[in-house]
CSV table of C-alpha atoms in Angstrom, one decimal:
chain,number,residue,atom,x,y,z
A,897,UNK,CA,-6.2,-45.9,67.4
A,898,UNK,CA,-7.1,-46.2,63.5
A,899,UNK,CA,-3.6,-47.6,62.7
A,900,UNK,CA,-3.9,-50.2,65.9
A,901,UNK,CA,-7.3,-51.4,64.7
A,902,UNK,CA,-6.1,-52.0,61.3
A,903,UNK,CA,-3.4,-53.8,62.4
A,904,UNK,CA,-5.6,-56.1,64.7
A,905,UNK,CA,-7.4,-56.9,61.4
A,906,UNK,CA,-4.2,-57.6,59.6
A,907,UNK,CA,-3.0,-59.8,62.3
A,908,UNK,CA,-6.3,-61.9,62.2
A,909,UNK,CA,-6.6,-62.5,58.3
A,910,UNK,CA,-8.1,-59.1,57.4
A,911,UNK,CA,-11.5,-59.9,59.0
A,912,UNK,CA,-13.2,-60.2,62.2
A,913,UNK,CA,-16.5,-60.7,63.8
A,914,UNK,CA,-17.9,-58.1,66.0
A,915,UNK,CA,-17.6,-60.1,69.3
A,916,UNK,CA,-13.9,-60.6,68.1
A,917,UNK,CA,-13.0,-57.1,67.3
A,918,UNK,CA,-14.7,-56.2,70.9
A,919,UNK,CA,-12.6,-58.7,72.4
A,920,UNK,CA,-9.3,-57.2,71.0
A,921,UNK,CA,-10.0,-53.9,72.1
A,922,UNK,CA,-11.7,-52.3,69.0
A,923,UNK,CA,-14.7,-50.3,70.2
A,924,UNK,CA,-17.9,-50.0,68.0
A,925,UNK,CA,-17.4,-46.0,67.7
A,926,UNK,CA,-14.1,-47.0,66.1
A,927,UNK,CA,-15.6,-49.8,63.7
A,928,UNK,CA,-18.0,-47.0,62.6
A,929,UNK,CA,-15.0,-44.5,62.0
A,930,UNK,CA,-13.4,-47.5,60.2
A,931,UNK,CA,-16.1,-48.3,57.8
A,932,UNK,CA,-16.9,-44.4,57.2
A,933,UNK,CA,-13.4,-43.8,55.8
A,934,UNK,CA,-13.5,-47.0,53.8
A,935,UNK,CA,-10.8,-48.7,55.4
A,936,UNK,CA,-13.2,-52.0,56.3
A,937,UNK,CA,-16.2,-53.3,54.8
A,938,UNK,CA,-19.0,-55.3,56.0
A,939,UNK,CA,-19.0,-58.8,54.3
A,940,UNK,CA,-22.5,-59.8,56.4
A,941,UNK,CA,-24.0,-58.8,59.7
A,942,UNK,CA,-21.6,-58.7,62.4
A,943,UNK,CA,-18.3,-59.5,59.9
A,944,UNK,CA,-15.9,-56.8,58.7
A,945,UNK,CA,-13.2,-56.9,56.5
A,946,UNK,CA,-10.4,-54.9,55.3
A,947,UNK,CA,-11.1,-53.2,51.9
A,948,UNK,CA,-8.0,-53.5,50.3
A,949,UNK,CA,-7.8,-56.9,50.2
A,950,UNK,CA,-8.5,-58.8,47.4
A,951,UNK,CA,-12.0,-60.2,46.7
A,952,UNK,CA,-12.9,-63.4,48.8
A,953,UNK,CA,-12.5,-66.6,46.5
A,954,UNK,CA,-15.2,-68.3,48.1
A,955,UNK,CA,-17.7,-65.7,50.1
A,956,UNK,CA,-20.4,-68.3,50.7
A,957,UNK,CA,-18.3,-70.8,52.8
A,958,UNK,CA,-16.2,-67.8,54.3
A,959,UNK,CA,-19.1,-65.8,55.4
A,960,UNK,CA,-21.0,-69.0,56.7
A,961,UNK,CA,-18.0,-70.1,58.6
A,962,UNK,CA,-17.2,-66.9,60.4
A,963,UNK,CA,-21.0,-66.1,61.5
A,964,UNK,CA,-21.3,-69.9,62.8
A,965,UNK,CA,-17.9,-71.2,63.6
A,966,UNK,CA,-19.5,-74.7,64.7
A,967,UNK,CA,-20.9,-75.1,61.8
A,968,UNK,CA,-19.6,-77.8,59.4
A,969,UNK,CA,-19.8,-77.6,55.3
A,970,UNK,CA,-21.2,-80.7,54.6
A,971,UNK,CA,-23.2,-82.9,51.7
A,972,UNK,CA,-23.5,-81.3,48.3
A,973,UNK,CA,-21.7,-78.2,49.7
A,974,UNK,CA,-18.7,-80.3,50.9
A,975,UNK,CA,-18.6,-82.1,47.3
A,976,UNK,CA,-18.3,-79.2,45.3
A,977,UNK,CA,-15.5,-78.0,47.9
A,978,UNK,CA,-13.6,-81.2,47.4
A,979,UNK,CA,-14.5,-81.1,43.4
A,980,UNK,CA,-16.1,-84.7,43.5
A,981,UNK,CA,-19.7,-83.4,41.9
A,982,UNK,CA,-20.9,-81.6,38.9
A,983,UNK,CA,-23.7,-80.2,41.2
A,984,UNK,CA,-23.7,-76.5,41.9
A,985,UNK,CA,-25.2,-75.9,45.4
A,986,UNK,CA,-27.8,-73.6,45.6
A,987,UNK,CA,-27.6,-73.2,49.6
A,988,UNK,CA,-24.8,-73.7,51.7
A,989,UNK,CA,-25.3,-77.0,53.3
A,990,UNK,CA,-23.8,-76.9,56.9
A,991,UNK,CA,-24.1,-79.6,60.0
A,992,UNK,CA,-24.5,-78.9,63.4
A,993,UNK,CA,-24.4,-80.7,66.7
A,994,UNK,CA,-28.0,-82.1,67.8
A,995,UNK,CA,-29.4,-79.5,70.2
A,996,UNK,CA,-28.0,-76.6,68.4
A,997,UNK,CA,-29.5,-73.5,67.2
A,998,UNK,CA,-29.8,-73.9,63.4
A,999,UNK,CA,-27.9,-71.4,61.4
A,1000,UNK,CA,-29.9,-69.2,59.3
A,1001,UNK,CA,-29.0,-66.4,56.9
A,1002,UNK,CA,-30.5,-64.4,54.2
A,1003,UNK,CA,-27.3,-64.5,52.2
A,1004,UNK,CA,-25.8,-66.7,51.4
A,1005,UNK,CA,-29.0,-69.2,52.2
A,1006,UNK,CA,-27.8,-72.1,54.3
A,1007,UNK,CA,-29.5,-75.6,54.9
A,1008,UNK,CA,-28.6,-77.0,58.1
A,1009,UNK,CA,-29.0,-80.5,59.3
A,1010,UNK,CA,-28.6,-81.6,62.8
A,1011,UNK,CA,-26.0,-84.4,63.3
A,1012,UNK,CA,-25.8,-86.8,66.1
A,1013,UNK,CA,-22.5,-86.3,68.3
A,1014,UNK,CA,-20.6,-89.2,67.0
A,1015,UNK,CA,-21.4,-88.2,63.2
A,1016,UNK,CA,-21.0,-84.6,63.8
A,1017,UNK,CA,-17.2,-85.0,65.3
A,1018,UNK,CA,-16.2,-87.5,62.6
A,1019,UNK,CA,-13.8,-86.2,59.7
A,1020,UNK,CA,-13.8,-82.6,60.3
A,1021,UNK,CA,-10.9,-80.9,58.5
A,1022,UNK,CA,-10.2,-77.1,58.7
A,1023,UNK,CA,-9.0,-75.5,55.7
A,1024,UNK,CA,-7.8,-71.7,55.5
A,1025,UNK,CA,-9.9,-69.9,53.0
A,1026,UNK,CA,-9.0,-66.2,52.8
A,1027,UNK,CA,-7.5,-66.0,56.0
A,1028,UNK,CA,-10.6,-67.5,57.6
A,1029,UNK,CA,-10.7,-71.1,59.3
A,1030,UNK,CA,-13.6,-73.2,57.4
A,1031,UNK,CA,-14.9,-76.5,58.7
A,1032,UNK,CA,-15.3,-79.0,56.1
A,1033,UNK,CA,-16.1,-82.8,56.2
A,1034,UNK,CA,-13.1,-84.9,54.5
A,1035,UNK,CA,-14.1,-86.7,51.3
A,1036,UNK,CA,-14.9,-90.2,52.7
A,1037,UNK,CA,-17.0,-88.7,55.9
A,1038,UNK,CA,-19.0,-86.5,53.0
A,1039,UNK,CA,-19.7,-89.5,50.9
A,1040,UNK,CA,-20.9,-91.4,54.0
A,1041,UNK,CA,-23.3,-88.5,54.7
A,1042,UNK,CA,-24.5,-88.4,51.3
A,1043,UNK,CA,-25.5,-92.1,51.4
A,1044,UNK,CA,-27.3,-91.2,54.8
A,1045,UNK,CA,-29.0,-88.6,53.3
A,1046,UNK,CA,-29.5,-90.4,49.8
A,1047,UNK,CA,-33.3,-89.6,49.7
A,1048,UNK,CA,-32.8,-86.1,49.8
A,1049,UNK,CA,-29.8,-85.2,47.8
A,1050,UNK,CA,-30.5,-88.0,45.1
A,1051,UNK,CA,-28.9,-91.5,44.8
A,1052,UNK,CA,-27.4,-90.0,41.3
A,1053,UNK,CA,-25.6,-87.3,43.2
A,1054,UNK,CA,-24.2,-90.1,45.7
A,1055,UNK,CA,-23.0,-92.3,42.8
A,1056,UNK,CA,-21.4,-89.5,40.8
A,1057,UNK,CA,-19.6,-88.3,43.9
A,1058,UNK,CA,-18.4,-91.9,44.7
A,1059,UNK,CA,-17.4,-92.5,40.8
A,1060,UNK,CA,-15.4,-89.2,40.8
A,1061,UNK,CA,-13.7,-89.9,44.1
A,1062,UNK,CA,-12.5,-93.2,43.2
A,1063,UNK,CA,-11.4,-91.7,39.9
A,1064,UNK,CA,-9.4,-88.7,41.0
A,1065,UNK,CA,-8.4,-89.8,44.6
A,1066,UNK,CA,-8.6,-93.6,44.6
A,1067,UNK,CA,-11.1,-95.5,47.1
A,1068,UNK,CA,-9.4,-96.0,50.9
A,1069,UNK,CA,-12.5,-98.8,51.5
A,1070,UNK,CA,-11.5,-99.0,55.2
A,1071,UNK,CA,-11.9,-95.5,55.8
A,1072,UNK,CA,-15.1,-95.3,54.1
A,1073,UNK,CA,-16.5,-98.0,55.9
A,1074,UNK,CA,-15.2,-96.5,59.4
A,1075,UNK,CA,-17.3,-93.6,58.6
A,1076,UNK,CA,-20.3,-95.5,57.3
A,1077,UNK,CA,-20.4,-97.1,60.6
A,1078,UNK,CA,-20.2,-93.7,62.4
A,1079,UNK,CA,-23.2,-92.6,60.2
A,1080,UNK,CA,-25.0,-96.0,60.5
A,1081,UNK,CA,-25.2,-96.7,56.7
A,1082,UNK,CA,-22.3,-99.2,56.3
A,1083,UNK,CA,-24.8,-101.9,55.0
A,1084,UNK,CA,-26.2,-99.6,52.8
A,1085,UNK,CA,-22.8,-98.5,51.4
A,1086,UNK,CA,-21.3,-101.8,51.1
A,1087,UNK,CA,-22.9,-103.3,48.1
A,1088,UNK,CA,-22.1,-99.8,46.0
A,1089,UNK,CA,-18.6,-99.8,47.2
A,1090,UNK,CA,-17.9,-103.6,46.2
A,1091,UNK,CA,-19.4,-102.9,42.9
A,1092,UNK,CA,-17.1,-99.7,42.2
A,1093,UNK,CA,-13.8,-101.9,42.7
């Protein structure tokens, strides 16, 4: 039975949430046995990972994504993921749809934001990090979100991200303005985008 449980972990990227393990037929007793034998180790409450795997390259994003699969990495955390900021996020910023329960973790600390349905659904990309599916907003959507939250994160952070994005990836003005419309900040963004051309 232990070999079968290990195989199930391997088939799913080496890590599982408790609910997924139960769905695949791994009993709570077998999870305790696997932990006691050092085969799996807890990553966070309710998440286990094969012990022999290399260390996680981005444990904060992986942990948040495994614990809250509907949360989308946003704002400064997304800027850092896309390497278009010099800021180091002290909390993982995530977006959830309005009306959803806000994620809360002791480690890593999470800053959750409720987005309208249109804003939440726009621009989601799924990236595989250490076998986990991590939802992150694309660069242009992240920039539009940063303009929307400019009073919370600081206009200097937004302008730096816009400059770095332009230098490293070029600006797709149409896409940026489309996301600006979805976030209802098109008129705020337009002068900054025109000045950066």
